[in-house]
XYZ file of C-alpha atoms in Angstrom:
613
model
C -65.858 -108.368 64.661
C -63.957 -110.951 62.415
C -60.684 -110.450 62.172
C -59.608 -110.888 58.007
C -56.324 -112.917 59.174
C -58.448 -115.430 61.332
C -61.764 -115.560 59.074
C -62.421 -119.411 60.853
C -62.749 -117.816 63.945
C -60.046 -121.246 65.330
C -57.215 -121.148 66.942
C -53.923 -122.165 65.583
C -53.066 -125.950 65.694
C -50.215 -126.982 68.033
C -47.194 -128.961 66.726
C -47.732 -131.178 69.479
C -51.310 -132.351 68.695
C -50.020 -133.160 64.994
C -47.181 -135.305 66.064
C -49.668 -137.297 68.188
C -52.197 -137.163 65.309
C -48.942 -138.681 62.982
C -47.738 -141.936 65.480
C -51.657 -142.640 66.213
C -51.839 -143.238 62.062
C -48.390 -145.025 62.111
C -49.383 -147.118 65.185
C -52.666 -149.060 63.602
C -50.622 -149.178 60.603
C -47.850 -151.589 62.077
C -50.814 -153.355 64.158
C -52.865 -153.866 61.104
C -49.030 -155.439 59.043
C -48.378 -157.671 61.930
C -52.140 -159.106 62.512
C -51.906 -159.785 58.877
C -47.338 -161.174 58.913
C -49.408 -164.925 60.418
C -48.085 -163.972 63.813
C -51.721 -162.264 65.174
C -55.191 -163.408 65.373
C -56.176 -162.972 61.624
C -53.300 -164.975 60.581
C -54.366 -165.227 56.977
C -51.143 -166.066 55.960
C -50.128 -169.132 58.200
C -53.775 -170.647 57.484
C -53.260 -170.283 53.309
C -49.497 -172.466 53.914
C -51.234 -174.710 56.156
C -53.618 -175.295 53.193
C -50.745 -175.579 50.778
C -49.182 -178.239 53.362
C -51.521 -180.318 53.105
C -52.660 -180.283 56.610
C -56.225 -180.827 57.599
C -58.386 -182.690 58.864
C -59.706 -184.965 55.908
C -62.544 -187.312 54.369
C -61.446 -188.435 51.098
C -58.723 -191.294 52.327
C -60.584 -194.874 52.155
C -60.320 -196.591 54.567
C -62.942 -199.312 53.800
C -62.050 -202.761 52.160
C -62.704 -202.932 48.548
C -61.453 -206.662 47.456
C -62.912 -206.697 43.967
C -61.386 -203.226 42.572
C -57.688 -204.644 42.084
C -56.691 -201.781 39.459
C -53.733 -200.055 41.146
C -53.752 -196.580 39.286
C -50.307 -195.146 38.872
C -49.242 -191.401 39.770
C -48.857 -189.746 36.522
C -45.697 -188.012 37.749
C -44.249 -190.204 40.582
C -42.154 -188.025 43.101
C -40.394 -190.464 44.464
C -38.142 -194.314 43.886
C -41.136 -196.404 42.686
C -40.842 -199.936 44.314
C -41.530 -202.867 42.493
C -43.600 -205.759 43.569
C -41.303 -208.928 44.688
C -41.169 -212.272 42.870
C -44.437 -214.211 44.045
C -41.916 -216.906 45.713
C -41.870 -214.066 48.459
C -45.262 -214.248 49.290
C -44.530 -215.331 53.056
C -41.077 -214.338 53.589
C -39.644 -213.304 56.570
C -36.355 -211.949 56.442
C -35.004 -212.840 59.874
C -36.591 -216.005 59.457
C -36.261 -217.574 55.898
C -35.707 -221.535 55.635
C -32.658 -221.765 53.013
C -30.584 -219.183 55.984
C -31.864 -221.477 58.725
C -30.109 -224.292 57.273
C -26.563 -222.218 57.226
C -26.793 -222.191 61.034
C -26.250 -225.098 63.951
C -28.855 -227.251 64.342
C -27.805 -227.210 68.511
C -30.200 -226.247 70.937
C -31.475 -224.744 68.013
C -29.713 -222.054 67.386
C -30.639 -223.082 62.988
C -34.591 -221.878 64.202
C -33.178 -218.444 65.734
C -33.316 -214.658 64.083
C -30.355 -214.796 61.685
C -31.047 -211.372 59.605
C -29.807 -210.977 56.174
C -26.768 -208.666 55.498
C -27.312 -204.865 53.856
C -26.851 -206.127 50.347
C -28.939 -209.784 50.640
C -32.187 -206.932 51.805
C -34.579 -207.308 49.334
C -35.769 -203.592 47.961
C -39.159 -204.289 47.121
C -42.840 -204.557 47.826
C -43.772 -208.615 48.691
C -47.048 -209.500 47.292
C -50.016 -210.896 48.637
C -51.310 -214.194 47.195
C -54.008 -214.287 44.077
C -57.292 -213.754 45.755
C -56.435 -212.394 48.828
C -59.244 -211.448 51.123
C -59.042 -208.977 54.241
C -59.736 -211.427 57.089
C -63.432 -212.340 58.796
C -63.946 -209.901 61.489
C -63.347 -211.174 65.407
C -65.152 -213.212 66.847
C -65.683 -215.329 63.683
C -61.366 -215.197 62.482
C -61.422 -217.273 65.344
C -63.061 -220.612 63.978
C -62.065 -219.460 59.854
C -59.381 -218.630 58.042
C -59.715 -217.757 53.971
C -57.847 -220.465 52.112
C -56.581 -218.010 49.843
C -54.460 -216.009 52.359
C -52.411 -218.811 54.081
C -52.620 -221.243 50.690
C -50.951 -224.379 52.860
C -52.788 -227.278 53.919
C -50.394 -229.985 55.100
C -51.496 -229.397 58.853
C -54.349 -230.394 57.614
C -53.319 -233.936 56.834
C -50.469 -233.715 59.937
C -52.948 -232.443 62.902
C -55.324 -234.406 61.669
C -57.050 -236.717 64.767
C -55.767 -233.638 66.763
C -58.185 -231.255 65.464
C -56.251 -228.446 64.705
C -57.478 -227.344 61.977
C -59.718 -228.269 59.056
C -60.634 -227.453 55.640
C -63.301 -227.261 54.310
C -64.209 -225.361 50.871
C -62.601 -222.479 50.463
C -61.760 -221.742 54.084
C -60.100 -223.512 57.538
C -61.870 -223.795 60.623
C -60.096 -224.305 63.738
C -62.408 -226.213 66.110
C -60.684 -225.285 69.162
C -58.840 -228.689 69.208
C -54.702 -229.231 69.932
C -52.571 -231.689 70.983
C -53.399 -232.163 74.675
C -56.042 -230.969 74.472
C -58.591 -232.479 71.442
C -61.955 -232.083 72.816
C -61.269 -228.631 72.848
C -59.004 -225.620 73.821
C -62.713 -224.437 76.335
C -62.467 -227.872 78.297
C -58.909 -227.910 78.873
C -58.946 -224.087 79.839
C -62.242 -225.017 82.898
C -59.858 -227.997 84.153
C -56.717 -224.693 85.074
C -59.420 -222.447 86.108
C -60.472 -224.737 88.822
C -56.207 -223.847 90.140
C -55.666 -221.209 88.656
C -57.238 -217.705 89.767
C -57.881 -216.946 85.709
C -61.635 -215.228 86.431
C -61.073 -212.682 88.704
C -58.408 -210.505 86.682
C -55.299 -212.595 88.716
C -53.932 -213.758 85.232
C -53.845 -211.257 82.772
C -50.690 -211.534 80.233
C -49.407 -215.850 79.824
C -46.614 -217.216 77.655
C -47.528 -220.039 75.341
C -44.201 -221.542 74.504
C -44.713 -223.933 71.348
C -47.775 -222.513 70.547
C -49.222 -224.409 67.251
C -52.153 -222.103 65.781
C -52.341 -220.765 68.816
C -55.916 -221.983 69.971
C -55.412 -221.773 73.688
C -54.287 -217.925 73.215
C -57.578 -217.858 70.633
C -60.147 -219.156 73.739
C -57.427 -217.253 76.424
C -59.203 -214.251 74.935
C -62.518 -214.872 76.032
C -61.450 -214.848 79.119
C -60.127 -211.350 79.567
C -56.292 -212.730 79.364
C -53.136 -211.909 76.508
C -51.336 -214.589 75.929
C -47.845 -214.128 73.164
C -47.566 -217.310 71.760
C -44.675 -218.318 69.983
C -43.241 -220.592 67.581
C -41.050 -221.583 64.856
C -40.735 -221.523 61.083
C -40.357 -224.725 61.084
C -41.604 -228.140 58.523
C -44.898 -227.691 60.621
C -45.949 -225.004 57.964
C -47.837 -221.466 58.802
C -48.494 -222.216 62.380
C -47.842 -218.749 63.397
C -49.759 -216.896 60.646
C -52.532 -218.971 61.214
C -52.543 -217.947 64.057
C -52.457 -214.069 63.273
C -54.610 -214.716 60.818
C -57.294 -215.655 63.094
C -56.385 -212.108 65.000
C -54.628 -213.724 67.888
C -51.630 -212.574 69.106
C -48.824 -214.321 67.867
C -44.330 -214.335 67.419
C -41.629 -216.759 65.037
C -39.568 -217.863 67.850
C -38.199 -220.159 69.862
C -36.134 -221.051 73.357
C -32.746 -221.138 71.863
C -29.878 -220.216 72.827
C -30.470 -216.542 73.292
C -32.842 -214.591 75.273
C -36.773 -214.720 74.928
C -37.020 -210.766 73.409
C -39.270 -210.138 76.689
C -38.279 -208.283 80.363
C -38.287 -210.225 84.021
C -41.261 -211.170 85.317
C -43.525 -210.322 82.397
C -46.423 -213.109 82.549
C -48.466 -214.066 85.320
C -48.758 -217.346 83.319
C -46.545 -219.496 81.286
C -47.635 -222.685 79.618
C -46.574 -225.651 77.482
C -49.056 -227.988 75.650
C -46.722 -230.805 74.271
C -44.904 -228.158 73.358
C -41.383 -230.748 72.639
C -39.442 -228.463 74.718
C -36.058 -230.727 76.318
C -37.208 -229.053 79.754
C -34.442 -230.532 81.417
C -31.644 -229.954 78.494
C -28.432 -227.579 79.241
C -28.673 -228.152 82.886
C -32.459 -226.885 83.019
C -31.280 -223.505 81.052
C -34.814 -223.489 79.637
C -36.716 -223.295 82.221
C -34.710 -221.467 84.117
C -35.298 -218.564 81.387
C -39.429 -219.367 82.107
C -38.627 -218.668 85.407
C -36.751 -215.542 84.606
C -40.425 -213.714 82.690
C -42.514 -215.595 85.166
C -44.033 -213.452 87.811
C -43.817 -213.474 91.588
C -46.938 -215.684 92.214
C -47.392 -216.600 88.828
C -47.813 -219.912 87.247
C -46.171 -222.422 84.398
C -48.708 -225.402 83.387
C -46.765 -228.549 81.529
C -48.896 -230.878 79.866
C -47.975 -233.679 77.504
C -44.355 -235.739 78.318
C -43.020 -236.541 80.756
C -46.593 -236.183 82.970
C -48.191 -239.055 82.256
C -45.914 -240.654 81.541
C -47.114 -244.778 83.122
C -50.588 -244.286 80.867
C -48.210 -242.998 77.871
C -45.109 -244.485 77.570
C -45.562 -246.446 75.126
C -46.987 -243.942 72.537
C -44.284 -241.760 73.472
C -42.184 -244.244 72.203
C -39.420 -244.015 75.679
C -38.677 -246.143 78.139
C -40.959 -246.042 81.400
C -37.620 -245.307 83.748
C -36.826 -242.353 80.788
C -39.556 -240.458 81.505
C -39.807 -241.168 85.322
C -36.872 -239.335 85.143
C -37.528 -236.369 83.176
C -40.371 -235.816 84.924
C -38.075 -236.250 88.485
C -35.620 -233.755 86.959
C -38.493 -231.455 86.023
C -39.816 -231.581 89.750
C -36.159 -230.792 91.058
C -35.408 -228.106 89.218
C -38.887 -226.800 89.657
C -38.152 -226.354 93.788
C -34.841 -224.884 92.841
C -36.571 -222.180 91.325
C -39.124 -221.670 93.573
C -42.121 -222.967 92.556
C -44.241 -225.395 94.189
C -46.665 -227.731 92.145
C -49.773 -227.517 92.463
C -51.865 -230.077 90.579
C -51.177 -233.343 88.894
C -53.860 -235.188 87.351
C -54.311 -237.086 84.128
C -51.652 -235.056 81.431
C -51.561 -231.664 83.592
C -49.166 -230.679 86.162
C -49.534 -227.078 87.240
C -46.980 -225.168 89.406
C -46.741 -221.888 91.321
C -43.861 -219.889 91.803
C -43.263 -218.308 94.935
C -43.715 -214.509 95.484
C -40.876 -214.041 96.606
C -37.408 -215.974 97.811
C -38.265 -215.728 102.016
C -39.172 -219.571 102.147
C -37.157 -221.385 99.779
C -33.671 -222.038 99.733
C -31.404 -221.447 96.295
C -27.882 -221.864 95.555
C -26.901 -218.352 95.482
C -23.460 -219.422 93.318
C -26.100 -220.330 90.954
C -27.743 -217.304 90.072
C -27.350 -214.973 87.568
C -24.937 -212.068 87.565
C -26.394 -208.968 87.817
C -25.658 -207.558 83.928
C -30.206 -207.052 84.273
C -32.262 -209.191 83.522
C -34.007 -207.519 80.946
C -30.367 -206.624 78.721
C -31.829 -209.780 76.410
C -31.664 -208.627 73.161
C -29.582 -211.084 70.770
C -28.082 -211.836 74.942
C -26.784 -215.395 75.242
C -29.013 -217.365 77.533
C -27.315 -218.804 80.566
C -27.707 -221.610 82.614
C -28.043 -219.509 85.885
C -31.525 -217.998 88.284
C -32.482 -214.895 88.256
C -33.273 -213.456 91.300
C -35.883 -212.793 92.472
C -36.135 -208.584 94.027
C -35.502 -207.620 97.547
C -38.080 -207.209 99.917
C -38.466 -206.900 103.178
C -40.996 -209.700 104.232
C -42.279 -212.901 104.090
C -45.405 -211.209 102.586
C -44.539 -209.040 100.132
C -44.246 -209.779 96.597
C -40.942 -209.691 95.288
C -41.097 -206.570 92.461
C -44.528 -205.294 93.769
C -48.501 -205.854 93.870
C -50.199 -205.298 90.950
C -53.997 -204.951 91.021
C -56.237 -206.981 89.338
C -57.096 -206.602 85.532
C -58.711 -203.841 84.348
C -58.092 -201.937 87.456
C -54.093 -202.549 86.780
C -54.220 -200.667 83.448
C -53.791 -197.152 84.984
C -52.605 -197.959 88.423
C -49.277 -197.140 88.885
C -47.221 -199.398 87.995
C -44.430 -200.512 90.886
C -41.632 -199.456 87.694
C -42.493 -196.333 88.319
C -43.630 -195.914 91.904
C -40.543 -197.236 92.875
C -38.289 -194.866 90.844
C -37.171 -197.403 88.540
C -37.773 -195.496 84.921
C -35.800 -193.145 84.787
C -37.480 -189.356 83.736
C -40.127 -191.017 84.769
C -42.361 -189.908 87.539
C -45.959 -190.731 88.915
C -47.899 -187.467 87.432
C -45.514 -187.882 84.188
C -47.168 -191.070 84.128
C -50.615 -189.988 84.397
C -50.241 -186.695 82.319
C -48.578 -190.235 79.381
C -52.340 -191.351 80.216
C -53.990 -188.007 79.647
C -51.959 -187.457 76.514
C -53.018 -190.628 74.924
C -56.218 -190.418 75.600
C -56.896 -187.350 73.879
C -54.204 -188.506 70.912
C -56.233 -191.612 70.461
C -59.133 -189.554 70.123
C -57.573 -187.166 67.621
C -56.954 -190.457 65.596
C -61.030 -192.406 65.681
C -61.801 -188.136 64.515
C -59.063 -188.901 61.559
C -60.580 -192.759 61.099
C -63.843 -193.810 62.011
C -63.096 -197.481 61.700
C -60.215 -197.330 64.461
C -61.210 -199.328 67.409
C -64.093 -201.085 65.677
C -63.600 -204.879 64.871
C -61.636 -203.964 60.957
C -58.904 -203.264 63.154
C -57.931 -206.586 64.454
C -53.961 -206.786 65.023
C -52.476 -203.599 66.063
C -49.164 -202.642 66.683
C -47.270 -199.631 68.269
C -43.858 -199.334 66.566
C -42.492 -197.082 70.069
C -44.665 -198.077 72.846
C -43.426 -195.557 75.206
C -45.188 -196.790 78.617
C -48.233 -198.068 76.725
C -50.593 -195.112 76.867
C -51.469 -195.528 73.251
C -52.701 -199.217 73.590
C -54.239 -198.624 77.077
C -56.335 -195.625 75.334
C -57.242 -198.172 72.537
C -58.039 -200.885 75.202
C -61.029 -203.031 73.614
C -61.981 -206.395 72.984
C -62.233 -205.829 69.757
C -58.491 -205.028 69.164
C -55.060 -206.041 70.794
C -51.907 -203.963 70.328
C -48.346 -205.856 70.315
C -46.356 -202.832 72.056
C -42.834 -202.675 70.575
C -40.199 -201.250 72.779
C -36.817 -200.661 70.316
C -33.900 -201.834 71.842
C -32.089 -198.297 71.438
C -34.592 -196.835 73.110
C -35.565 -195.793 76.839
C -37.347 -199.800 78.129
C -40.874 -199.209 79.483
C -41.829 -202.958 78.459
C -41.539 -203.799 82.300
C -44.531 -200.971 82.869
C -46.006 -202.260 79.548
C -46.223 -205.608 81.158
C -47.201 -205.057 84.752
C -50.449 -202.632 83.396
C -51.667 -205.737 81.674
C -50.547 -205.463 77.656
C -47.899 -207.597 75.922
C -45.226 -206.504 74.128
C -41.817 -207.154 72.684
C -38.040 -206.275 72.196
C -37.379 -205.249 68.790
C -34.692 -203.491 66.678
C -36.463 -201.697 63.693
C -33.074 -201.798 61.312
C -34.379 -205.203 61.151
C -37.279 -207.338 60.006
C -40.085 -208.118 63.225
C -40.226 -211.834 63.711
C -43.713 -212.404 61.651
C -45.135 -213.516 58.445
C -46.362 -210.883 55.806
C -49.693 -208.782 55.876
C -50.201 -209.463 59.485
C -51.122 -206.031 61.047
C -54.233 -203.995 60.519
C -53.224 -200.822 61.741
C -49.720 -199.404 62.969
C -48.874 -196.648 64.827
C -45.487 -195.327 64.808
C -44.574 -192.405 67.139
C -41.373 -191.111 67.216
C -40.011 -194.164 65.306
C -38.088 -192.153 62.799
C -36.973 -189.184 64.664
C -35.241 -192.243 66.748
C -33.993 -194.025 63.752
C -33.146 -191.340 61.283
C -28.947 -192.136 62.106
C -29.295 -195.722 62.949
C -30.285 -197.049 59.394
C -32.730 -195.667 56.390
C -36.111 -194.803 56.631
C -36.107 -196.709 53.283
C -35.854 -199.917 54.728
C -38.047 -199.704 58.020
C -41.144 -198.473 55.595
C -40.458 -201.624 53.595
C -40.103 -203.474 56.454
C -43.763 -201.848 57.685
C -45.348 -202.596 54.288
C -44.586 -206.216 54.379
C -46.178 -207.069 57.825
C -49.177 -204.970 57.223
C -52.463 -206.209 55.432
C -53.654 -204.704 51.675
C -56.560 -201.919 52.715
C -54.606 -201.689 56.104
C -53.923 -198.233 57.649
C -50.459 -196.435 59.051
C -50.221 -193.713 61.685
C -47.042 -191.772 61.933
C -46.667 -189.143 64.342
C -43.703 -187.404 64.477
C -41.960 -183.918 63.620
C -42.624 -182.379 60.145
C -39.447 -182.520 58.741
C -38.981 -186.079 59.163
C -42.487 -187.056 57.955
C -42.123 -184.976 54.988
C -38.939 -187.745 54.029
C -40.829 -190.449 55.168
C -43.805 -189.537 52.703
C -41.778 -189.546 49.466
C -40.871 -192.663 49.943
C -44.351 -193.685 50.649
C -45.426 -191.981 47.814
C -43.715 -195.526 45.762
C -45.207 -197.961 47.679
C -48.789 -198.218 46.746
C -49.639 -196.394 49.611
C -52.450 -193.497 49.868
C -51.033 -190.928 52.255
C -52.372 -187.243 53.693
C -51.148 -185.306 56.338
C -52.688 -183.991 59.330
C -52.703 -181.510 61.759
C -51.447 -181.831 65.291
C -55.176 -181.902 67.690
C -52.880 -178.718 68.943
C -53.374 -176.414 65.465
C -51.268 -175.778 62.803
C -48.386 -174.284 64.655
C -47.185 -177.247 66.359
C -44.536 -178.787 64.292
C -45.447 -182.338 65.323
C -47.548 -183.499 62.777
C -50.018 -186.898 61.850
C -49.518 -188.797 58.489
C -51.844 -191.421 58.001
C -51.448 -193.776 55.073
C -53.719 -196.573 53.523
C -52.096 -199.518 51.651
C -53.662 -200.004 48.556
C -55.110 -203.467 47.644
C -52.708 -205.299 45.070
C -52.146 -209.997 44.877
C -48.986 -210.686 43.077
C -49.591 -212.784 39.537
C -47.371 -215.780 37.805
C -46.831 -214.519 34.103
C -44.809 -217.161 31.995
C -42.634 -219.820 34.895
C -41.223 -217.167 37.385
C -42.085 -213.619 36.694
C -43.764 -212.110 38.938
C -46.129 -209.160 37.890
C -48.597 -207.720 40.149
C -52.546 -206.874 39.336
């Protein structure tokens, strides 16, 4: 019989079970709120913020060329200062090697041809215009032989060097037959003769220095032998030499052997050559030859073609006496002996010397050795008349500084600088991890921009190259990379050269030693974080714009707060920009900002007014 006081027949619930139910409800409520907050798997708030921040893989940036579409569509509501075009007279502006400023400096030792950068109050704060009719250069390898006249509208070399086969003007293009002052029959024949003595073909020689390069035909033809030549020439009355070289797709910088050290580390180059470069090798007690020795690797080769070699045949053509030329060659050979160089070959106009692998088998005057201030501490340092000592060795067969593998094996082999512990904070393990990381980064870049790794981007610059991982991951005959090591950062340029890559020291608070519009792709990893307390972002970005070709691209990798500042300035520079997430996802504070420089050219309206279209 059922009691009227308990009609359901169930037992009364205990207080403990009630508290348990309430507790479970609270737990699941809190769990749901946590997931929706952006910290759990749901992460919808974080995803929404990411979308608003414009951090996604994008497809709407136009990396392709479109020369005929020259109209500039200005944003209706600019968010930043809009930079105006400079006057068209600045089309070929090189801030630290300008002719007018150069003439104010002494001519002794070519000081006036060295770097002389403008003070802050004289810096341009405008965009350097491309010349009317500018076109994207021909793709490599056609660019080696042909350059659009509209891009480098200077004909003087076609007249001055006509008999030497440097360059010819045909219709609306320049043609480069591959000739040079000392090889009017072509660079290939000249290089074949060098290769009969120097092991160019087997990968032993990878990096080379061409002093006084002209239009860099030697470097252009060395590329097909898998040799990267760093060519340099001054900005002088031989108009646009280096500009022609870079337009052809050949590595080159504006430079001169003058009174300061070359901006390269010691033991950088496997080979160096002077083809009638007119450098006074015996002047200043051989100081210039000593500088070449500093940057020449033990076991490396130096080629001298032209005066005074074969002086008996050419003394009348050179308008010099036999005695003068004979004394000059004798002095060069005496200096070479002091430097531990051995003459290996002399025939016709060519002499080839080889630097010994160490100093065990040669005698040097110890009183004439350079003081240990650091043979790589060279930025704006005065060149000295002293010999850079070889690194110490333990046997007569050991290569001073460390032996290198033949290219391409040396590209990813552990460089001696690292295996010997000469780079602070870098171990063999961290070097190998760096290589893996940059392969990952470059693969991500290629997903963002499918033209990376193609011939469309021939001339590439890495503004903060580190150990050279970006260039190594990108290595291809289709492109080359100028690896820049900032002077205010860790010195890793020796590592880069040991890998068989090329590069240069530079301070990004100043203009780079090149003409406008000479790079197709610029990579800026951590550059703005490095310089944020050193100089203005605006100056660095305007310099990047100067050296970037119309419709060229820039890849910035940096902290998101820094990139937001960069993006604001770039918004007034006729660049299209887009932010992209880090490869590891949206929660990583490091981001990738990609920019494409719009196509526009300067035009003259009236007498001297500059505009743009």
